[in-house]
Short mmCIF file of C-alpha atoms and ligand atoms in Angstrom, two decimals:
data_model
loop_
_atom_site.label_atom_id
_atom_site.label_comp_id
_atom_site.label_asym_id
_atom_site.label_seq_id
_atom_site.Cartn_x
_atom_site.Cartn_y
_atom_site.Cartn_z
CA UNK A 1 -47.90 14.69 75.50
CA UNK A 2 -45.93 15.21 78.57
CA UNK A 3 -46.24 13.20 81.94
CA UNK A 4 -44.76 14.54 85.32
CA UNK A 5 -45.06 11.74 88.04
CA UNK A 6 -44.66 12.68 91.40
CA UNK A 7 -43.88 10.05 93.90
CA UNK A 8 -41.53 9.50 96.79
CA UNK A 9 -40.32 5.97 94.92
CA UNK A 10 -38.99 7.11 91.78
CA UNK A 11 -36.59 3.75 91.19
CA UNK A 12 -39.96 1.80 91.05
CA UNK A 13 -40.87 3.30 87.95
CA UNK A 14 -37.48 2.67 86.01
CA UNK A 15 -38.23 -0.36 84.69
CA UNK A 16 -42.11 0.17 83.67
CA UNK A 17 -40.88 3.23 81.17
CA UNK A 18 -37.05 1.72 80.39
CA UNK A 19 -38.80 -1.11 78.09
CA UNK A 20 -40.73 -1.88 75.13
CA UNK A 21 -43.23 0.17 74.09
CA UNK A 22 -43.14 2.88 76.81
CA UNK A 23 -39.18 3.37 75.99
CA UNK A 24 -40.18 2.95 72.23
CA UNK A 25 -42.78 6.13 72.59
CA UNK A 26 -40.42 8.35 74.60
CA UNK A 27 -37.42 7.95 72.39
CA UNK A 28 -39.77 8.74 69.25
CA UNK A 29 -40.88 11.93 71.25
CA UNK A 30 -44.10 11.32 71.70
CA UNK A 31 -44.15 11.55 75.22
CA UNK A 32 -42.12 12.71 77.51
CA UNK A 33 -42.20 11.24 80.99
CA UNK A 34 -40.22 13.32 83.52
CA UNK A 35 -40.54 11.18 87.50
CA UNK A 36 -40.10 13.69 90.18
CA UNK A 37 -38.37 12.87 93.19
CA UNK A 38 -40.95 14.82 95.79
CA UNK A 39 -38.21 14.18 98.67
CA UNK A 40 -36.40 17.28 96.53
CA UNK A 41 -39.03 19.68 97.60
CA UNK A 42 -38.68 18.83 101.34
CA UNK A 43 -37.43 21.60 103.20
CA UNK A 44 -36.39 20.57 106.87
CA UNK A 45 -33.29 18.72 107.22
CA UNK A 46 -34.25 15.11 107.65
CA UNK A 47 -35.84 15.81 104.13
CA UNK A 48 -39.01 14.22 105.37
CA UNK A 49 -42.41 14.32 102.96
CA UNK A 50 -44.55 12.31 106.12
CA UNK A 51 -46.04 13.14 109.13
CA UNK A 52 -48.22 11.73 112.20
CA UNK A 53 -51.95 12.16 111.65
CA UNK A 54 -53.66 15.36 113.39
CA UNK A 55 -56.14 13.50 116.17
CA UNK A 56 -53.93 10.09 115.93
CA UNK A 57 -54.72 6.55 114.54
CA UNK A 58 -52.12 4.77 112.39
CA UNK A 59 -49.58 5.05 109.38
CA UNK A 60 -48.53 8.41 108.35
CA UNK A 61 -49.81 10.94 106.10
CA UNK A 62 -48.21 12.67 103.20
CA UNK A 63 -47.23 16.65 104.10
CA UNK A 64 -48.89 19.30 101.78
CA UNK A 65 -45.77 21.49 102.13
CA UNK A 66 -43.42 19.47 99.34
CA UNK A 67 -46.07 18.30 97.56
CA UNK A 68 -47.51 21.66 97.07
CA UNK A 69 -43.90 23.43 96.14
CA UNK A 70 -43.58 20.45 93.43
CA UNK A 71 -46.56 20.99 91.91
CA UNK A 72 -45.89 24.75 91.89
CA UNK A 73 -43.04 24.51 90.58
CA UNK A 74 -43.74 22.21 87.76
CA UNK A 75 -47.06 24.53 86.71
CA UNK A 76 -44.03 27.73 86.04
CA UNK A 77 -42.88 25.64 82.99
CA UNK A 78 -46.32 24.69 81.33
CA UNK A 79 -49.80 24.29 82.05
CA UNK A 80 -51.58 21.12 82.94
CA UNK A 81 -54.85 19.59 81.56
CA UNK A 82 -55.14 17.53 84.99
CA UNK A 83 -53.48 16.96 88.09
CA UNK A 84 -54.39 13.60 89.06
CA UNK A 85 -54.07 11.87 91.85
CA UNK A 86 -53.61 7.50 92.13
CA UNK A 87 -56.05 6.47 94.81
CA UNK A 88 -58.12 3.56 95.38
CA UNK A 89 -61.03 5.74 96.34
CA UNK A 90 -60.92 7.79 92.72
CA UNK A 91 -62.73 6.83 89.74
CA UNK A 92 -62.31 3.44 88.33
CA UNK A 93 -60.25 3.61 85.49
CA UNK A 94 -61.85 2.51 82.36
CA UNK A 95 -60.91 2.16 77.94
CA UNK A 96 -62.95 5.68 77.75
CA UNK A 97 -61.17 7.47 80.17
CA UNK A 98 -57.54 5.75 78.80
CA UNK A 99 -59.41 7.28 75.23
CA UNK A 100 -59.63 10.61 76.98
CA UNK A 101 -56.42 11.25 78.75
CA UNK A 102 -54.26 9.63 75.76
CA UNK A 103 -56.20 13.56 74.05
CA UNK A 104 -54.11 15.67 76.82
CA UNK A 105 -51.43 18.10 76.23
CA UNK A 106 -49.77 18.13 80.21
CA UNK A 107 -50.86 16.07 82.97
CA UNK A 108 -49.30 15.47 86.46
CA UNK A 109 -49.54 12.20 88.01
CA UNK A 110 -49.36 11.87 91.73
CA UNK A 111 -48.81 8.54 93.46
CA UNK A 112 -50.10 8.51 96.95
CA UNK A 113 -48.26 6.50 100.04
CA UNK A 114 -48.63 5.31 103.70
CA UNK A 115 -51.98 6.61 104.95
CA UNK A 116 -52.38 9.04 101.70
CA UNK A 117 -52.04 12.64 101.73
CA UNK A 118 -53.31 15.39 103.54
CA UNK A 119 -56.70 16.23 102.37
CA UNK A 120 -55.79 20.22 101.52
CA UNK A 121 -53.58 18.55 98.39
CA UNK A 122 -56.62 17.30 97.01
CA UNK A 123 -58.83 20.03 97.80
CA UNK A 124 -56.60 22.29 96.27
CA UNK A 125 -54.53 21.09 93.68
CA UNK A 126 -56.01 17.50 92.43
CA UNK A 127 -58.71 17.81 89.79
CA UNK A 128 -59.02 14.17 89.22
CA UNK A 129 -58.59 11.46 91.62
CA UNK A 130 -57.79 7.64 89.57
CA UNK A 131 -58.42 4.29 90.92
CA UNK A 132 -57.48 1.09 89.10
CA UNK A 133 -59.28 -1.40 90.46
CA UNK A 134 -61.28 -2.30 94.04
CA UNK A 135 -58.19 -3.07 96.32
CA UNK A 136 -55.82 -1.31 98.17
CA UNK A 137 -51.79 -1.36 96.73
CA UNK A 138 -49.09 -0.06 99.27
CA UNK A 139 -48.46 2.83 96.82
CA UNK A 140 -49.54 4.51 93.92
CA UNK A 141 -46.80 3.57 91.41
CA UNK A 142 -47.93 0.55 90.15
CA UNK A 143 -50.95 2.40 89.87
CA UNK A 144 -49.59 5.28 87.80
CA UNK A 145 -47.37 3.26 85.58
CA UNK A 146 -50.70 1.05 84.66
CA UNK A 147 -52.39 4.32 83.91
CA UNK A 148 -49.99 5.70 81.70
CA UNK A 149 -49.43 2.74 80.04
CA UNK A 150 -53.34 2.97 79.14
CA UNK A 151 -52.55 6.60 78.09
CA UNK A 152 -49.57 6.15 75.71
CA UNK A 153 -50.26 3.30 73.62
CA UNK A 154 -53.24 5.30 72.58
CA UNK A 155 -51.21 8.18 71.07
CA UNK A 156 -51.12 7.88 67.51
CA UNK A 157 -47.82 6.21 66.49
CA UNK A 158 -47.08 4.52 69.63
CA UNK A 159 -48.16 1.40 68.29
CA UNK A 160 -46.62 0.87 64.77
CA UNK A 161 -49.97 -1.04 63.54
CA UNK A 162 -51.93 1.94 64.41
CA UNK A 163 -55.08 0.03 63.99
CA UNK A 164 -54.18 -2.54 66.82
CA UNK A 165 -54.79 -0.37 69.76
CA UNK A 166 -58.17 0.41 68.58
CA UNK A 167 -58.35 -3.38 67.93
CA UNK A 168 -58.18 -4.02 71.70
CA UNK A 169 -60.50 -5.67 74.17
CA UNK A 170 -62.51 -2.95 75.79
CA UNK A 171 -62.57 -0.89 72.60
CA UNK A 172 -66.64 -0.75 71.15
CA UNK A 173 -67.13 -2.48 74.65
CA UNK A 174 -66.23 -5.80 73.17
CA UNK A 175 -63.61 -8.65 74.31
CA UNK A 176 -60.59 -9.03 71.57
CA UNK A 177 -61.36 -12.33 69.31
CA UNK A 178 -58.87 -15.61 69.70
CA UNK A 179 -55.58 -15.19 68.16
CA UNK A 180 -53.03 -17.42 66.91
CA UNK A 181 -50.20 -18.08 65.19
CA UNK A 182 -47.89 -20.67 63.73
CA UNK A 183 -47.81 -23.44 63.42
CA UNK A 184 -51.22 -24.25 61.95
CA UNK A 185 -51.47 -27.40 63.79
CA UNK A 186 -50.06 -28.20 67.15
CA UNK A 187 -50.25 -31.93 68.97
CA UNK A 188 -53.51 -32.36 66.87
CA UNK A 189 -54.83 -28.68 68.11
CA UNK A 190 -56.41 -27.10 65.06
CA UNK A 191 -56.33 -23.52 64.32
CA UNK A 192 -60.03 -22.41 62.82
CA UNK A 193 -59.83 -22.84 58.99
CA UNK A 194 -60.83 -19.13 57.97
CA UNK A 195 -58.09 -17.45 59.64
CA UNK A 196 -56.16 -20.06 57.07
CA UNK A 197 -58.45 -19.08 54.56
CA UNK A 198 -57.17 -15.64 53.00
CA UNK A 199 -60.56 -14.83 52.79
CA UNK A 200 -60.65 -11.05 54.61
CA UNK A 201 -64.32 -10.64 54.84
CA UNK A 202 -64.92 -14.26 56.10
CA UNK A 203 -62.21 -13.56 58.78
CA UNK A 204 -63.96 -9.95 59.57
CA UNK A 205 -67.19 -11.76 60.18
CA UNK A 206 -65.48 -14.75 62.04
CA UNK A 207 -63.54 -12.35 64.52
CA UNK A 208 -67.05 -10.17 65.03
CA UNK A 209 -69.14 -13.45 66.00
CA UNK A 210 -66.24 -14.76 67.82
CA UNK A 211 -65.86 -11.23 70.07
CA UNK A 212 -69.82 -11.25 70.62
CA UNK A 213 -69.70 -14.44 71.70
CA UNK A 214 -66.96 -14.16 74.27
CA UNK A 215 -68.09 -11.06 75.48
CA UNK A 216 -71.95 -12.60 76.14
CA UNK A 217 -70.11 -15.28 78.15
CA UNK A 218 -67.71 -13.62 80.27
CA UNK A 219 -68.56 -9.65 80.38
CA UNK A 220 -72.25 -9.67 79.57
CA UNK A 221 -72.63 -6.40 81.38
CA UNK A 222 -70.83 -4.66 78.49
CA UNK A 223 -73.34 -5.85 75.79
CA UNK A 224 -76.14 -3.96 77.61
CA UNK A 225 -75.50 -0.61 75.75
CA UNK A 226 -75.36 -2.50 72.59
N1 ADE B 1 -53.07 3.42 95.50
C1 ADE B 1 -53.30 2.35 96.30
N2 ADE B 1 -54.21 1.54 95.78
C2 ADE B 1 -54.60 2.09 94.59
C3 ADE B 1 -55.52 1.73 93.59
N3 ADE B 1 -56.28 0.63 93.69
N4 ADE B 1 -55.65 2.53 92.53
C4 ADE B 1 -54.91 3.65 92.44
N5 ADE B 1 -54.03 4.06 93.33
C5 ADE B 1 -53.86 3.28 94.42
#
């Protein structure tokens, strides 16, 4: 899979891909995230990818000239399965749509800025428009590296235990079980005797009850289809 993220902020996106698992995933080749400076595709000579609003009001909004000779130019080397676009009036992002995306071949992320971009970029070139959550961020990096992060630990061998990620809260619309490790006893603080046990079905069983259980408390909403 292969991720081009466009944004005017590409240092803030360093550190989300330069550790851990996102580092681990690149450097095994299974994805390749390339950040695009749009400030690049700015033609005048102050560079400049914002403008004033048409008919006034404040902050500034995102010029479709750059952004449209980035995307452009990114869609001569390959094609792209979406161009998406980091807004907090998209569609929340869920564990299904992660699922989906993490199936893509090429996708282009754009992260949005000051007032957000002029509208013709998304009627023209956007075909899907991502939220993560009800509230407003002062950009869409966070926002993109939180998606991709979704995305990538999906793709088979990202995660070395390749049954963890499917393991995950939100996965079969269930919370993830407790978890614990060592020591076995801490200040008097017990952990449950059939995780001690050996016994894999009794654990199965435990971890299924235990899931339901937390789920009916806190996200009872996600039982319904059950
Ligand atoms: N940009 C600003 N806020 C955002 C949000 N909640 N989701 C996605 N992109 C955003």
């Amino acid at each position: 899979m292969r991720i081009d993220i466009i944004t005017v902020l590409p240092e803030l996106l360093d550190s989300p891909f330069g550790h851990s698992i996102l580092k681990r995933a690149q450097q095994k080749g299974l994805v390749e995230v390339n950040v695009v400076n749009l400030r690049d595709y700015a033609d005048d000579k102050h560079k400049s990818v914002d403008d004033y609003p048409f008919g006034g009001g404040a902050g500034m909004v995102m010029k479709v000239e750059p952004i449209a000779a980035c995307i452009e130019e990114l869609k001569t080397q390959r094609s792209y399965d979406e161009v998406i676009y980091m807004s907090p009036d998209g569609e929340l992002l869920d564990q299904p749509m992660a699922n989906r995306l993490s199936t893509l071949g090429n996708i282009i992320v754009l992260c949005g800025h000051y007032k957000g971009v002029d509208e013709r970029v998304r009627e023209h070139f956007i075909t899907k428009e991502i939220s993560i959550g009800n509230y407003v961020l002062s950009g869409g990096e966070l926002a993109a590296a939180v998606l991709c992060d979704s995305i990538i630990r999906l793709i088979p061998g990202v995660i070395s235990d390749e049954t963890s990620a499917l393991s995950d809260s939100f996965q079969d619309n269930l919370l993830a079980p407790p978890v614990y490790t060592r020591p076995a006893e801490f200040r008097g603080w017990k952990v449950p005797e059939v995780l001690l046990s050996g016994h894999a079905a009794n654990i199965d069983k435990w971890r299924l009850e235990l899931a339901l259980a937390r789920t009916k408390e806190r996200r009872p909403e996600l039982l319904k289809d059950k």
